[in-house]
Amino acid sequence: MVFRQQPRRANSIDDFRALIGVELGPTEWHEITQDRIQAFADMTGDYQWIHVDEKRASRSHYGSTLAHGLYVLSLGPGFMASLLEFDGFSRSLNYGYNRVRFPAPVPVGSSIRMRATVTGVVEIAGGADVVITRTYERLGSSKPVCVAENVGRYYE
């Protein structure tokens, strides 16, 4: 039996402050398939050959197609929903990213998951910007495939 932690809850800015430095996760594994890579290419118009040309990519340094970095990053909101629930705010929004890096490739057939850590809470008028560092990892790799510093804006 695999134990999965329940999502943490944040109902106030103070709850976010209490989570600073606490690792959330990991999430469940997400399989990277060629169909999903193709669907992302179709949605974004990014048809760079390393993502969609299986024959050519098989002859590349990587030996297969790779997931788009932005595909990996786009999994963040869904992953976060399984790690952190928040309510009690008058409104909240994804304010953006301070930094995003893709240190390692994600070949087709990989499984990835995410861990997150609240790394800062910055007061603003009526609320706070909550900085969460998201680290995406690939099964069998010691190097993360994406590290992103996300900023959510929460108003009480």
PDB file of C-alpha atoms in Angstrom:
ATOM      1  CA  MET A   1       0.000   0.000   0.000  1.00  0.00           C
ATOM      2  CA  VAL A   2       1.359   3.432  -0.957  1.00  0.00           C
ATOM      3  CA  PHE A   3       0.751   6.244   1.524  1.00  0.00           C
ATOM      4  CA  ARG A   4      -0.110   9.621   0.025  1.00  0.00           C
ATOM      5  CA  GLN A   5      -0.099  12.666   2.226  1.00  0.00           C
ATOM      6  CA  GLN A   6      -3.260  14.708   2.359  1.00  0.00           C
ATOM      7  CA  PRO A   7      -3.006  18.181   0.862  1.00  0.00           C
ATOM      8  CA  ARG A   8      -2.001  20.884   3.329  1.00  0.00           C
ATOM      9  CA  ARG A   9      -4.490  23.685   3.919  1.00  0.00           C
ATOM     10  CA  ALA A  10      -3.866  27.406   4.027  1.00  0.00           C
ATOM     11  CA  ASN A  11      -6.794  29.546   5.167  1.00  0.00           C
ATOM     12  CA  SER A  12      -4.815  32.693   5.985  1.00  0.00           C
ATOM     13  CA  ILE A  13      -1.561  34.468   5.290  1.00  0.00           C
ATOM     14  CA  ASP A  14      -0.363  33.240   8.701  1.00  0.00           C
ATOM     15  CA  ASP A  15      -0.990  29.654   7.545  1.00  0.00           C
ATOM     16  CA  PHE A  16       1.326  30.293   4.582  1.00  0.00           C
ATOM     17  CA  ARG A  17       3.960  31.753   6.915  1.00  0.00           C
ATOM     18  CA  ALA A  18       3.756  28.575   9.027  1.00  0.00           C
ATOM     19  CA  LEU A  19       4.510  26.536   5.889  1.00  0.00           C
ATOM     20  CA  ILE A  20       7.765  28.336   5.044  1.00  0.00           C
ATOM     21  CA  GLY A  21      10.452  25.676   4.637  1.00  0.00           C
ATOM     22  CA  VAL A  22       7.985  22.765   4.769  1.00  0.00           C
ATOM     23  CA  GLU A  23       8.268  20.353   1.841  1.00  0.00           C
ATOM     24  CA  LEU A  24       4.917  19.514   0.263  1.00  0.00           C
ATOM     25  CA  GLY A  25       4.738  16.320  -1.715  1.00  0.00           C
ATOM     26  CA  PRO A  26       5.703  14.527  -3.695  1.00  0.00           C
ATOM     27  CA  THR A  27       2.745  14.273  -6.054  1.00  0.00           C
ATOM     28  CA  GLU A  28       1.696  11.155  -7.912  1.00  0.00           C
ATOM     29  CA  TRP A  29       3.779  10.261 -10.977  1.00  0.00           C
ATOM     30  CA  HIS A  30       2.717  11.646 -14.370  1.00  0.00           C
ATOM     31  CA  GLU A  31       3.697   9.640 -17.447  1.00  0.00           C
ATOM     32  CA  ILE A  32       5.081  11.545 -20.438  1.00  0.00           C
ATOM     33  CA  THR A  33       3.674   9.962 -23.612  1.00  0.00           C
ATOM     34  CA  GLN A  34       4.156  10.942 -27.235  1.00  0.00           C
ATOM     35  CA  ASP A  35       0.408  11.589 -27.485  1.00  0.00           C
ATOM     36  CA  ARG A  36       0.636  14.118 -24.641  1.00  0.00           C
ATOM     37  CA  ILE A  37       3.705  15.758 -26.172  1.00  0.00           C
ATOM     38  CA  GLN A  38       1.885  15.977 -29.516  1.00  0.00           C
ATOM     39  CA  ALA A  39      -1.239  17.430 -27.876  1.00  0.00           C
ATOM     40  CA  PHE A  40       0.911  20.111 -26.226  1.00  0.00           C
ATOM     41  CA  ALA A  41       2.571  20.880 -29.579  1.00  0.00           C
ATOM     42  CA  ASP A  42      -0.860  21.129 -31.225  1.00  0.00           C
ATOM     43  CA  MET A  43      -2.128  23.442 -28.491  1.00  0.00           C
ATOM     44  CA  THR A  44       0.891  25.770 -28.546  1.00  0.00           C
ATOM     45  CA  GLY A  45       2.059  25.509 -32.153  1.00  0.00           C
ATOM     46  CA  ASP A  46       5.538  24.473 -30.973  1.00  0.00           C
ATOM     47  CA  TYR A  47       6.455  21.746 -33.451  1.00  0.00           C
ATOM     48  CA  GLN A  48      10.224  21.795 -32.930  1.00  0.00           C
ATOM     49  CA  TRP A  49      11.481  18.449 -34.218  1.00  0.00           C
ATOM     50  CA  ILE A  50      12.991  17.236 -30.931  1.00  0.00           C
ATOM     51  CA  HIS A  51       9.442  17.079 -29.562  1.00  0.00           C
ATOM     52  CA  VAL A  52       7.412  15.711 -32.471  1.00  0.00           C
ATOM     53  CA  ASP A  53       9.644  13.990 -35.047  1.00  0.00           C
ATOM     54  CA  GLU A  54      10.197  10.580 -33.481  1.00  0.00           C
ATOM     55  CA  LYS A  55      12.430   9.278 -36.287  1.00  0.00           C
ATOM     56  CA  ARG A  56      14.760  12.283 -36.325  1.00  0.00           C
ATOM     57  CA  ALA A  57      14.796  12.520 -32.505  1.00  0.00           C
ATOM     58  CA  SER A  58      15.791   8.834 -32.273  1.00  0.00           C
ATOM     59  CA  ARG A  59      19.062   9.797 -34.018  1.00  0.00           C
ATOM     60  CA  SER A  60      19.699  12.735 -31.677  1.00  0.00           C
ATOM     61  CA  HIS A  61      21.964  12.835 -28.650  1.00  0.00           C
ATOM     62  CA  TYR A  62      18.893  12.000 -26.496  1.00  0.00           C
ATOM     63  CA  GLY A  63      17.716   8.996 -28.538  1.00  0.00           C
ATOM     64  CA  SER A  64      14.043   9.969 -28.407  1.00  0.00           C
ATOM     65  CA  THR A  65      11.658  12.874 -28.422  1.00  0.00           C
ATOM     66  CA  LEU A  66      11.615  15.152 -25.395  1.00  0.00           C
ATOM     67  CA  ALA A  67       8.755  16.837 -23.578  1.00  0.00           C
ATOM     68  CA  HIS A  68       8.582  20.599 -24.022  1.00  0.00           C
ATOM     69  CA  GLY A  69       9.897  22.409 -20.965  1.00  0.00           C
ATOM     70  CA  LEU A  70       6.728  24.474 -20.898  1.00  0.00           C
ATOM     71  CA  TYR A  71       4.646  21.277 -20.970  1.00  0.00           C
ATOM     72  CA  VAL A  72       6.421  20.179 -17.802  1.00  0.00           C
ATOM     73  CA  LEU A  73       5.928  23.620 -16.225  1.00  0.00           C
ATOM     74  CA  SER A  74       2.245  23.633 -17.185  1.00  0.00           C
ATOM     75  CA  LEU A  75       1.649  20.581 -14.985  1.00  0.00           C
ATOM     76  CA  GLY A  76       2.363  22.745 -11.928  1.00  0.00           C
ATOM     77  CA  PRO A  77      -1.174  23.955 -11.162  1.00  0.00           C
ATOM     78  CA  GLY A  78      -2.589  20.421 -11.262  1.00  0.00           C
ATOM     79  CA  PHE A  79       0.273  19.081  -9.180  1.00  0.00           C
ATOM     80  CA  MET A  80      -0.154  21.928  -6.662  1.00  0.00           C
ATOM     81  CA  ALA A  81      -3.866  21.175  -6.280  1.00  0.00           C
ATOM     82  CA  SER A  82      -2.909  17.766  -4.895  1.00  0.00           C
ATOM     83  CA  LEU A  83      -0.419  19.299  -2.447  1.00  0.00           C
ATOM     84  CA  LEU A  84      -2.068  22.466  -1.140  1.00  0.00           C
ATOM     85  CA  GLU A  85      -5.644  23.588  -0.730  1.00  0.00           C
ATOM     86  CA  PHE A  86      -6.431  27.161   0.144  1.00  0.00           C
ATOM     87  CA  ASP A  87      -9.654  28.912   0.946  1.00  0.00           C
ATOM     88  CA  GLY A  88     -10.752  31.766   3.145  1.00  0.00           C
ATOM     89  CA  PHE A  89      -9.270  34.334   0.782  1.00  0.00           C
ATOM     90  CA  SER A  90     -11.375  36.975  -0.962  1.00  0.00           C
ATOM     91  CA  ARG A  91      -9.387  36.250  -4.117  1.00  0.00           C
ATOM     92  CA  SER A  92      -6.172  34.635  -5.286  1.00  0.00           C
ATOM     93  CA  LEU A  93      -4.282  34.506  -8.540  1.00  0.00           C
ATOM     94  CA  ASN A  94      -1.154  33.195 -10.177  1.00  0.00           C
ATOM     95  CA  TYR A  95       0.985  36.333 -10.171  1.00  0.00           C
ATOM     96  CA  GLY A  96       3.838  34.815 -12.163  1.00  0.00           C
ATOM     97  CA  TYR A  97       7.312  33.345 -11.873  1.00  0.00           C
ATOM     98  CA  ASN A  98      10.517  34.872 -10.557  1.00  0.00           C
ATOM     99  CA  ARG A  99      12.719  32.170 -12.044  1.00  0.00           C
ATOM    100  CA  VAL A 100      12.276  29.029 -14.139  1.00  0.00           C
ATOM    101  CA  ARG A 101      15.028  26.594 -15.129  1.00  0.00           C
ATOM    102  CA  PHE A 102      15.044  23.266 -16.998  1.00  0.00           C
ATOM    103  CA  PRO A 103      18.260  21.553 -15.788  1.00  0.00           C
ATOM    104  CA  ALA A 104      17.601  18.147 -17.387  1.00  0.00           C
ATOM    105  CA  PRO A 105      15.625  16.752 -20.350  1.00  0.00           C
ATOM    106  CA  VAL A 106      12.405  14.734 -20.105  1.00  0.00           C
ATOM    107  CA  PRO A 107      12.475  11.918 -22.696  1.00  0.00           C
ATOM    108  CA  VAL A 108       9.229  10.372 -23.882  1.00  0.00           C
ATOM    109  CA  GLY A 109       8.309   7.467 -21.610  1.00  0.00           C
ATOM    110  CA  SER A 110       9.529   9.278 -18.488  1.00  0.00           C
ATOM    111  CA  SER A 111       7.503   9.637 -15.334  1.00  0.00           C
ATOM    112  CA  ILE A 112       7.691  12.936 -13.478  1.00  0.00           C
ATOM    113  CA  ARG A 113       6.335  14.324 -10.231  1.00  0.00           C
ATOM    114  CA  MET A 114       6.666  17.494  -8.201  1.00  0.00           C
ATOM    115  CA  ARG A 115       7.602  18.636  -4.720  1.00  0.00           C
ATOM    116  CA  ALA A 116       6.966  22.170  -3.496  1.00  0.00           C
ATOM    117  CA  THR A 117       8.232  24.362  -0.677  1.00  0.00           C
ATOM    118  CA  VAL A 118       6.854  27.697   0.473  1.00  0.00           C
ATOM    119  CA  THR A 119       9.968  29.865   0.401  1.00  0.00           C
ATOM    120  CA  GLY A 120       8.587  33.308   1.135  1.00  0.00           C
ATOM    121  CA  VAL A 121       5.603  35.407   2.119  1.00  0.00           C
ATOM    122  CA  VAL A 122       5.797  39.088   1.144  1.00  0.00           C
ATOM    123  CA  GLU A 123       3.145  41.431   2.520  1.00  0.00           C
ATOM    124  CA  ILE A 124       1.227  43.580   0.037  1.00  0.00           C
ATOM    125  CA  ALA A 125      -1.756  45.866   0.608  1.00  0.00           C
ATOM    126  CA  GLY A 126      -4.630  43.610   1.679  1.00  0.00           C
ATOM    127  CA  GLY A 127      -2.737  40.341   1.381  1.00  0.00           C
ATOM    128  CA  ALA A 128       0.542  38.731   0.442  1.00  0.00           C
ATOM    129  CA  ASP A 129       2.611  37.343  -2.388  1.00  0.00           C
ATOM    130  CA  VAL A 130       3.400  33.721  -1.535  1.00  0.00           C
ATOM    131  CA  VAL A 131       6.542  32.340  -3.180  1.00  0.00           C
ATOM    132  CA  ILE A 132       6.553  28.587  -3.726  1.00  0.00           C
ATOM    133  CA  THR A 133       9.543  26.782  -5.200  1.00  0.00           C
ATOM    134  CA  ARG A 134       8.374  23.877  -7.336  1.00  0.00           C
ATOM    135  CA  THR A 135      10.845  21.101  -8.083  1.00  0.00           C
ATOM    136  CA  TYR A 136       9.918  18.588 -10.788  1.00  0.00           C
ATOM    137  CA  GLU A 137      11.788  15.288 -10.761  1.00  0.00           C
ATOM    138  CA  ARG A 138      12.074  12.405 -13.218  1.00  0.00           C
ATOM    139  CA  LEU A 139      11.955   8.797 -12.074  1.00  0.00           C
ATOM    140  CA  GLY A 140      15.487   7.384 -12.207  1.00  0.00           C
ATOM    141  CA  SER A 141      17.259  10.747 -12.417  1.00  0.00           C
ATOM    142  CA  SER A 142      19.113  12.512  -9.628  1.00  0.00           C
ATOM    143  CA  LYS A 143      18.851  15.890 -11.367  1.00  0.00           C
ATOM    144  CA  PRO A 144      15.585  17.873 -11.360  1.00  0.00           C
ATOM    145  CA  VAL A 145      13.970  18.460 -14.753  1.00  0.00           C
ATOM    146  CA  CYS A 146      12.450  21.809 -13.775  1.00  0.00           C
ATOM    147  CA  VAL A 147      12.800  24.206 -10.866  1.00  0.00           C
ATOM    148  CA  ALA A 148      10.363  27.104 -10.830  1.00  0.00           C
ATOM    149  CA  GLU A 149       9.791  29.877  -8.316  1.00  0.00           C
ATOM    150  CA  ASN A 150       6.064  30.615  -8.544  1.00  0.00           C
ATOM    151  CA  VAL A 151       4.366  33.640  -7.003  1.00  0.00           C
ATOM    152  CA  GLY A 152       0.726  33.435  -5.937  1.00  0.00           C
ATOM    153  CA  ARG A 153      -1.081  36.564  -4.798  1.00  0.00           C
ATOM    154  CA  TYR A 154      -3.601  36.083  -2.005  1.00  0.00           C
ATOM    155  CA  TYR A 155      -5.990  38.690  -0.583  1.00  0.00           C
ATOM    156  CA  GLU A 156      -7.696  38.247   2.786  1.00  0.00           C
TER     157      GLU A 156
END
